[in-house]
Short mmCIF file of C-alpha atoms in Angstrom, two decimals:
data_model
loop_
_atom_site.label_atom_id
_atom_site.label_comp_id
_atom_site.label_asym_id
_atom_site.label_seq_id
_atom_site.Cartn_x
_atom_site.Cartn_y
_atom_site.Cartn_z
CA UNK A 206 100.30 82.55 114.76
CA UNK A 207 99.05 81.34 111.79
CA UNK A 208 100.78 82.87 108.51
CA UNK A 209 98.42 83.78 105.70
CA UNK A 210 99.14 82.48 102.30
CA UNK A 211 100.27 85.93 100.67
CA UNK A 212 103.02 86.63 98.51
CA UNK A 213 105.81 87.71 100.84
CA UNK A 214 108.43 88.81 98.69
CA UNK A 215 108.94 89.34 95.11
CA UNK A 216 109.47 85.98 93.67
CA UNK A 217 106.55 84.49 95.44
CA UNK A 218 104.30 87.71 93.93
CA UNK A 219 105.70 86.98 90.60
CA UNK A 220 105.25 83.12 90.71
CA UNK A 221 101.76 83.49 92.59
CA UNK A 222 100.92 86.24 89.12
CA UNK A 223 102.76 83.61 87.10
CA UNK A 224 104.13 86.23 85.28
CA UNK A 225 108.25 87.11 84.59
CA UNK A 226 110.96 85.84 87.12
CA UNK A 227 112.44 88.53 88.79
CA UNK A 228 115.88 90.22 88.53
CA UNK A 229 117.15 90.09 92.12
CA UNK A 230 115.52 89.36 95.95
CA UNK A 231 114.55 92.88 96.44
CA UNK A 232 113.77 94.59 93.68
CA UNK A 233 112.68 94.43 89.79
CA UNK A 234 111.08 95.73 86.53
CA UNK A 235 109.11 94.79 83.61
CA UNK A 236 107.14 95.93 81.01
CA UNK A 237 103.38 94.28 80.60
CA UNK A 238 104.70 93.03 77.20
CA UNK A 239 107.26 91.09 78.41
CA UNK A 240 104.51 88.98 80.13
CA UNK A 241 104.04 85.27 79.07
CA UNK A 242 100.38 84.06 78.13
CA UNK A 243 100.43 82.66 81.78
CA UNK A 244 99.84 86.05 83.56
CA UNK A 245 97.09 86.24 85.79
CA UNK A 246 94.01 87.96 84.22
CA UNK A 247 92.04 88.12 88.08
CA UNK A 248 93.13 87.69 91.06
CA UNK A 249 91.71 87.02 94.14
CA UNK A 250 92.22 89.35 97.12
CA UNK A 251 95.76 89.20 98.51
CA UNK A 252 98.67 91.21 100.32
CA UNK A 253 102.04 91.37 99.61
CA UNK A 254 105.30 92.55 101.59
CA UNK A 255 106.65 94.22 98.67
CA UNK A 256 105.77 98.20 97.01
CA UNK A 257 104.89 98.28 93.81
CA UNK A 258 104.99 101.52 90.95
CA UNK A 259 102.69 101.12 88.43
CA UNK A 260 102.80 102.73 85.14
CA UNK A 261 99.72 101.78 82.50
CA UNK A 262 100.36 103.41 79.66
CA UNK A 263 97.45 101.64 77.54
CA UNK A 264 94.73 99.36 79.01
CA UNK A 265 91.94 99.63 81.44
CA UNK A 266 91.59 97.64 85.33
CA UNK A 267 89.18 97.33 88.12
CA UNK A 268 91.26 97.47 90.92
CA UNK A 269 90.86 97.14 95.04
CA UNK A 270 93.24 98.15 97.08
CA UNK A 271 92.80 98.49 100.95
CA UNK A 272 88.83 100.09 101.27
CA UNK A 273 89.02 102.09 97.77
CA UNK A 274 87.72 100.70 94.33
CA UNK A 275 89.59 101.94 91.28
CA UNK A 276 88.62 101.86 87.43
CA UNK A 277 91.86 103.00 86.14
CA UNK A 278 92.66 103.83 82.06
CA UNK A 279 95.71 104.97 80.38
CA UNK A 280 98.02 106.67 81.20
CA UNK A 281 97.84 106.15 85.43
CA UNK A 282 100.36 105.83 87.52
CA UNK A 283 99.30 103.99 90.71
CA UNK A 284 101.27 102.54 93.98
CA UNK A 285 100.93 99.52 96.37
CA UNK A 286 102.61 98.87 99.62
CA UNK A 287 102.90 95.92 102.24
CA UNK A 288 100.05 97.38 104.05
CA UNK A 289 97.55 97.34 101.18
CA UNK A 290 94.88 94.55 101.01
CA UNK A 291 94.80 94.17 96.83
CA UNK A 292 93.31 92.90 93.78
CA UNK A 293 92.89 93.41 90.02
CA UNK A 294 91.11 92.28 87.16
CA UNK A 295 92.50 93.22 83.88
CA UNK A 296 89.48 94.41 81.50
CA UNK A 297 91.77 94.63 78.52
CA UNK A 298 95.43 94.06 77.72
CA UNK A 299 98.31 96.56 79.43
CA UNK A 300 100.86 98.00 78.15
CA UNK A 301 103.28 99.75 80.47
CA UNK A 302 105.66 98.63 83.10
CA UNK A 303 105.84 97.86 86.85
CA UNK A 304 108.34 98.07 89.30
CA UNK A 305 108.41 95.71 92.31
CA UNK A 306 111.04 96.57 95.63
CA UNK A 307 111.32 95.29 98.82
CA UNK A 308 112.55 97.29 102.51
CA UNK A 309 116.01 95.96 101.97
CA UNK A 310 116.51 97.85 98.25
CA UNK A 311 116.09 101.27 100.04
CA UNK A 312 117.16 100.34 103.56
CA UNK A 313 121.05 102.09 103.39
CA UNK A 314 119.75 104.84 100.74
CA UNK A 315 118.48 107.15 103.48
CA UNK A 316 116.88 109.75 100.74
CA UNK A 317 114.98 106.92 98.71
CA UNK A 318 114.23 105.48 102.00
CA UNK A 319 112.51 108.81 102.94
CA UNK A 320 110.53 109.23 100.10
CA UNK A 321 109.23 105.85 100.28
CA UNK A 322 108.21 106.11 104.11
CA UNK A 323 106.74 109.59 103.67
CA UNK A 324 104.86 109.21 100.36
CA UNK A 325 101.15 109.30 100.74
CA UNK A 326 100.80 107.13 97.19
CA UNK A 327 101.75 104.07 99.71
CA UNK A 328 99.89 105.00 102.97
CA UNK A 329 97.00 103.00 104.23
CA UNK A 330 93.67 104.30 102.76
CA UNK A 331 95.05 107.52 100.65
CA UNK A 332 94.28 107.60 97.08
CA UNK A 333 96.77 105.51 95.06
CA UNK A 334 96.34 106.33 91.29
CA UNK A 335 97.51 109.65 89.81
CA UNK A 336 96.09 110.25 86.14
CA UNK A 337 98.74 111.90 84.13
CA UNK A 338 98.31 114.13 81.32
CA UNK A 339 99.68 113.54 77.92
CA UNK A 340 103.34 115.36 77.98
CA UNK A 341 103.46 113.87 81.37
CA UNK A 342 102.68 110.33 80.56
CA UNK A 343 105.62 110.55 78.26
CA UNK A 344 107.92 111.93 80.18
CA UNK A 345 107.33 109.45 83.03
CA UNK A 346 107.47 106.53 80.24
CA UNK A 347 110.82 107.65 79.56
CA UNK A 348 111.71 107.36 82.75
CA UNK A 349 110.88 104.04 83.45
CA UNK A 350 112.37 102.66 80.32
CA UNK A 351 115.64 104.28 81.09
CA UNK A 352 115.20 102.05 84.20
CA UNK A 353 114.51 99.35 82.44
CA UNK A 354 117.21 99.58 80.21
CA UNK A 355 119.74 100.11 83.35
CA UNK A 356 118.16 97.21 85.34
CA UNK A 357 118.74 94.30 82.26
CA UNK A 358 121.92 96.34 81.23
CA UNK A 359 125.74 94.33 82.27
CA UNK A 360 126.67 96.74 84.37
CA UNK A 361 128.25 96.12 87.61
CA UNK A 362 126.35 98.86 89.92
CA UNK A 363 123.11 98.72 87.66
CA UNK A 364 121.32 98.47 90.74
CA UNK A 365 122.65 101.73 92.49
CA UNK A 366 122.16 102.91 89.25
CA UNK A 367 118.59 101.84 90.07
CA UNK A 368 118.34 103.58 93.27
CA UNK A 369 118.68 106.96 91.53
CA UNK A 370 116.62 106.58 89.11
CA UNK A 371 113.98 105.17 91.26
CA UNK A 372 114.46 107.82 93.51
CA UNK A 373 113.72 110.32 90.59
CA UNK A 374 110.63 108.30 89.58
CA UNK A 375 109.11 108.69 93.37
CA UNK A 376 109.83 112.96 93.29
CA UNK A 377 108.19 113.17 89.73
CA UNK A 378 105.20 111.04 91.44
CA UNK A 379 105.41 113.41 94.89
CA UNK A 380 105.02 116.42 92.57
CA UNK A 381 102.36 114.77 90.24
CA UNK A 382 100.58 113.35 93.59
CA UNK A 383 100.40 116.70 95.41
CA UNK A 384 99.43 118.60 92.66
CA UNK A 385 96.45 116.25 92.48
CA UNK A 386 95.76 115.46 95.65
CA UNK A 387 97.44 117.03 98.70
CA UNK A 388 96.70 120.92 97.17
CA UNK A 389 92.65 120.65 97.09
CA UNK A 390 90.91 121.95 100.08
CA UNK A 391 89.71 118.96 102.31
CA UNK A 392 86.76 119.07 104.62
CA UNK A 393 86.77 118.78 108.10
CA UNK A 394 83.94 115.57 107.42
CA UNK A 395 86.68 114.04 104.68
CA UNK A 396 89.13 114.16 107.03
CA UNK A 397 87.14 111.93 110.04
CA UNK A 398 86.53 110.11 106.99
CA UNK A 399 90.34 109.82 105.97
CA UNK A 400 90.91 109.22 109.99
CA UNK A 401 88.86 106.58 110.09
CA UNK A 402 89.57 104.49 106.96
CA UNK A 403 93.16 105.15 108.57
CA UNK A 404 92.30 103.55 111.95
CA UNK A 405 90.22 100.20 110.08
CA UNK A 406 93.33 99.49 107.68
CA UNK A 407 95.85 99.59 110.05
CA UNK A 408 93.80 97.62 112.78
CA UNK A 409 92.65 95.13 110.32
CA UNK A 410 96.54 94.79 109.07
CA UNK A 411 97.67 94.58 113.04
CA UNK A 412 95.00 92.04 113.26
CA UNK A 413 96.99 89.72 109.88
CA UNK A 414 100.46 90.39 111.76
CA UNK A 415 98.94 89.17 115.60
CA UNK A 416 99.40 92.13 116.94
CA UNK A 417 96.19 93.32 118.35
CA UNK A 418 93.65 91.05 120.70
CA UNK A 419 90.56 91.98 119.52
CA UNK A 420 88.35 94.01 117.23
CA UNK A 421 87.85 98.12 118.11
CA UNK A 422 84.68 99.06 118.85
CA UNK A 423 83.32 101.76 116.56
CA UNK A 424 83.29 103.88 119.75
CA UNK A 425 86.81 103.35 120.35
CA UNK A 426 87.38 104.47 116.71
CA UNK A 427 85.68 107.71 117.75
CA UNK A 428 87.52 108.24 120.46
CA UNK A 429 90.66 107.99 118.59
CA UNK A 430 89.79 110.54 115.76
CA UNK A 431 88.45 113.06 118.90
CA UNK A 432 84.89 112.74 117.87
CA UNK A 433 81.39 110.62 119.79
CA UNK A 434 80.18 107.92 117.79
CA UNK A 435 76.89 110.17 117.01
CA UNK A 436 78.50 112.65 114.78
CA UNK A 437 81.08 109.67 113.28
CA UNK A 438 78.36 107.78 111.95
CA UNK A 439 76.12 110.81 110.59
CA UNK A 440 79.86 111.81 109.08
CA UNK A 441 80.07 109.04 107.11
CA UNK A 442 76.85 108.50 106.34
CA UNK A 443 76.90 111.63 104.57
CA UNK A 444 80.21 111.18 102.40
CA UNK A 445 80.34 107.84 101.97
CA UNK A 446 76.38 106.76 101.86
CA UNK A 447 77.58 103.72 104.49
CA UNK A 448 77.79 103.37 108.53
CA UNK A 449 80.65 103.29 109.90
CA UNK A 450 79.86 99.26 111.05
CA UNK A 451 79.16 98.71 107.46
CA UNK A 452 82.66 99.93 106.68
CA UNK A 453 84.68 98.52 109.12
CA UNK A 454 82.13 94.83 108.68
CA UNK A 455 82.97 95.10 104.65
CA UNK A 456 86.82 95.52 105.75
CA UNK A 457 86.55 91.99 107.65
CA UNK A 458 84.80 90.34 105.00
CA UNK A 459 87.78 91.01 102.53
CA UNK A 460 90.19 89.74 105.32
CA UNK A 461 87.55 85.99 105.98
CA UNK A 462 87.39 85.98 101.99
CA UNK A 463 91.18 86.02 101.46
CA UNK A 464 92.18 83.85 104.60
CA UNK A 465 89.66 81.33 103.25
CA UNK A 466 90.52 81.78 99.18
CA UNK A 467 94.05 81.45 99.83
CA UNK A 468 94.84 79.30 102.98
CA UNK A 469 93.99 75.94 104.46
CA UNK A 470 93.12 77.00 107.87
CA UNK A 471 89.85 75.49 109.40
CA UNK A 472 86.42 77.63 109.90
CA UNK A 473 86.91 77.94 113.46
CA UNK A 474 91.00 78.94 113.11
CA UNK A 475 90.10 81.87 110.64
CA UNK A 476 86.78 82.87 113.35
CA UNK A 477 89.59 83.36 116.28
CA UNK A 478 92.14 84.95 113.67
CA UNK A 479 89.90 87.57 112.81
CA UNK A 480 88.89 87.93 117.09
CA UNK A 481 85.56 86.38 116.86
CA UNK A 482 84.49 84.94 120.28
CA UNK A 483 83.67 81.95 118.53
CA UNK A 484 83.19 80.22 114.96
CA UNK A 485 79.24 80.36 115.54
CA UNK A 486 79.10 84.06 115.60
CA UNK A 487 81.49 83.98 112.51
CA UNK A 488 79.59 81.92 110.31
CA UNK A 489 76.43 84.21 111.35
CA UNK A 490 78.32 87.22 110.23
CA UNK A 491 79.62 85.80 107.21
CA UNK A 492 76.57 84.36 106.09
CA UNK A 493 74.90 87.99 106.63
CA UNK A 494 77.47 89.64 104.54
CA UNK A 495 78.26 87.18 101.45
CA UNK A 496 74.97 85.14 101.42
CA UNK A 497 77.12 81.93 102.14
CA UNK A 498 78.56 80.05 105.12
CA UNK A 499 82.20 79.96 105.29
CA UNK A 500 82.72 76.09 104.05
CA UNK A 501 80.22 77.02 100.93
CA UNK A 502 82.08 79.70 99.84
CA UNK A 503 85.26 77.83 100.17
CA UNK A 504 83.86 75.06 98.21
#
């Protein structure tokens, strides 16, 4: 298997942001302001094995994460996970903080474990940012500086202290999330469509991890969500203005882009990575998509 260059814990994330060094292995906090002049202003696409908590109090983002684009402002709070494909350019300076955890921090805390497996902030292709009202915004900000102020404190079980807290940050977002989200009436066409950005994110991330052989037909996407292929594509169509091969072929891209932005593997390696036949038809398709071959857009 060939192991993509992403950030797979937090000190690689940090050092790969060149940003802050972190407090422990599995799990930290900062505020923005505490960044050095070093920080990362764009990225380019990556993944990382580590959830992230988001709070931007002031400042304004374009943001990508898995197939959604965000334009987020102040006062958000938004979430990442291990699953999500991501990247950010910062359109003008942040203030706020962001909390960074691995599996391990939550693995023996069976409640914060919960809420961090069940949330639908960190599934694959939900919506990730919650915009928070004014009395809101300051009552999470208090939150996460009291956090803050436990995390850097001297005390001995400041990171159980941790758990609690971050525990209490995750309800407060559940609530916030739900009451935003998970209360509106959905569709029976939004939810193929939530079905099916489902189905592409977690194939394309079984794909990164070598555990699928090849690429899904857009039939055999169908026939997972219950539906013919027909109906899926006039579905989409409708809601999201794009075919369902358009979707799933924009997904790929992101995956050739990042294999080729941020490892050293050769045109043909990425081709049978991504379950091309062959590195001809994956040039073809590439070229199609982006406008370049593969070895231009490297270059």
């Amino acid at each position: 298997m060939y192991n993509q260059k992403y950030y797979h814990n937090i000190y690689a994330l940090l050092k790969g942001l060149k940003t802050v060094k972190p407090l422990s292995e599995d799990f930290h906090i900062h505020k923005f302001s505490d960044t050095p002049n070093t920080w990362v202003k764009e990225t380019s696409i990556f993944r990382s094995d580590t959830y992230s908590i988001i709070l931007l109090t002031r400042g304004e983002a374009k943001y990508k994460i898995g197939l959604s684009e965000y334009h987020i402002n102040d006062g958000s709070i938004y979430f990442q996970a291990p699953q999500h494909l991501r990247y950010y350019n910062r359109l003008s300076d942040w203030e706020g903080y962001v909390i960074v955890f691995m599996d391990s921090f939550f693995e023996n805390h069976p409640t914060l474990k919960q809420l961090v497996t069940q949330f639908e902030g960190f599934k694959i292709a939900s919506k990730v940012v919650v915009p928070l009202d004014e009395e809101i915004l300051f009552e999470t900000e208090q939150m996460f500086q009291h956090l803050y102020d436990i995390s850097y404190s001297n005390s001995s079980i400041r990171f159980d202290k941790a758990k609690a807290l971050l525990e209490l940050i995750l309800l407060q977002s559940l609530e916030h999330y739900n009451l935003r989200y998970q209360n509106q009436k959905q569709t029976k066409q939004n939810r193929i469509v939530k079905q099916f950005e489902q189905i592409v994110e977690e194939h394309l991330y079984n794909i990164t991890q070598n555990k699928v052989e090849r690429l899904l037909s857009i039939s055999e996407i169908a026939s997972q969500i219950n539906v013919n292929a027909t109906y899926l594509g006039e579905v989409l169509k409708k809601v999201t203005g794009r075919t369902p091969k358009e979707i799933l072929s924009d997904r790929i891209i992101l995956e050739a882009r990042s294999l080729l932005n941020n490892t050293d593997m050769a045109i043909n390696e990425v081709a049978y990575f991504l379950k091309f036949q062959d590195a001809s038809n994956f040039t073809k398709f590439f070229k199609l998509k982006t406008g370049f071959s593969p070895s231009d857009y490297r270059k």
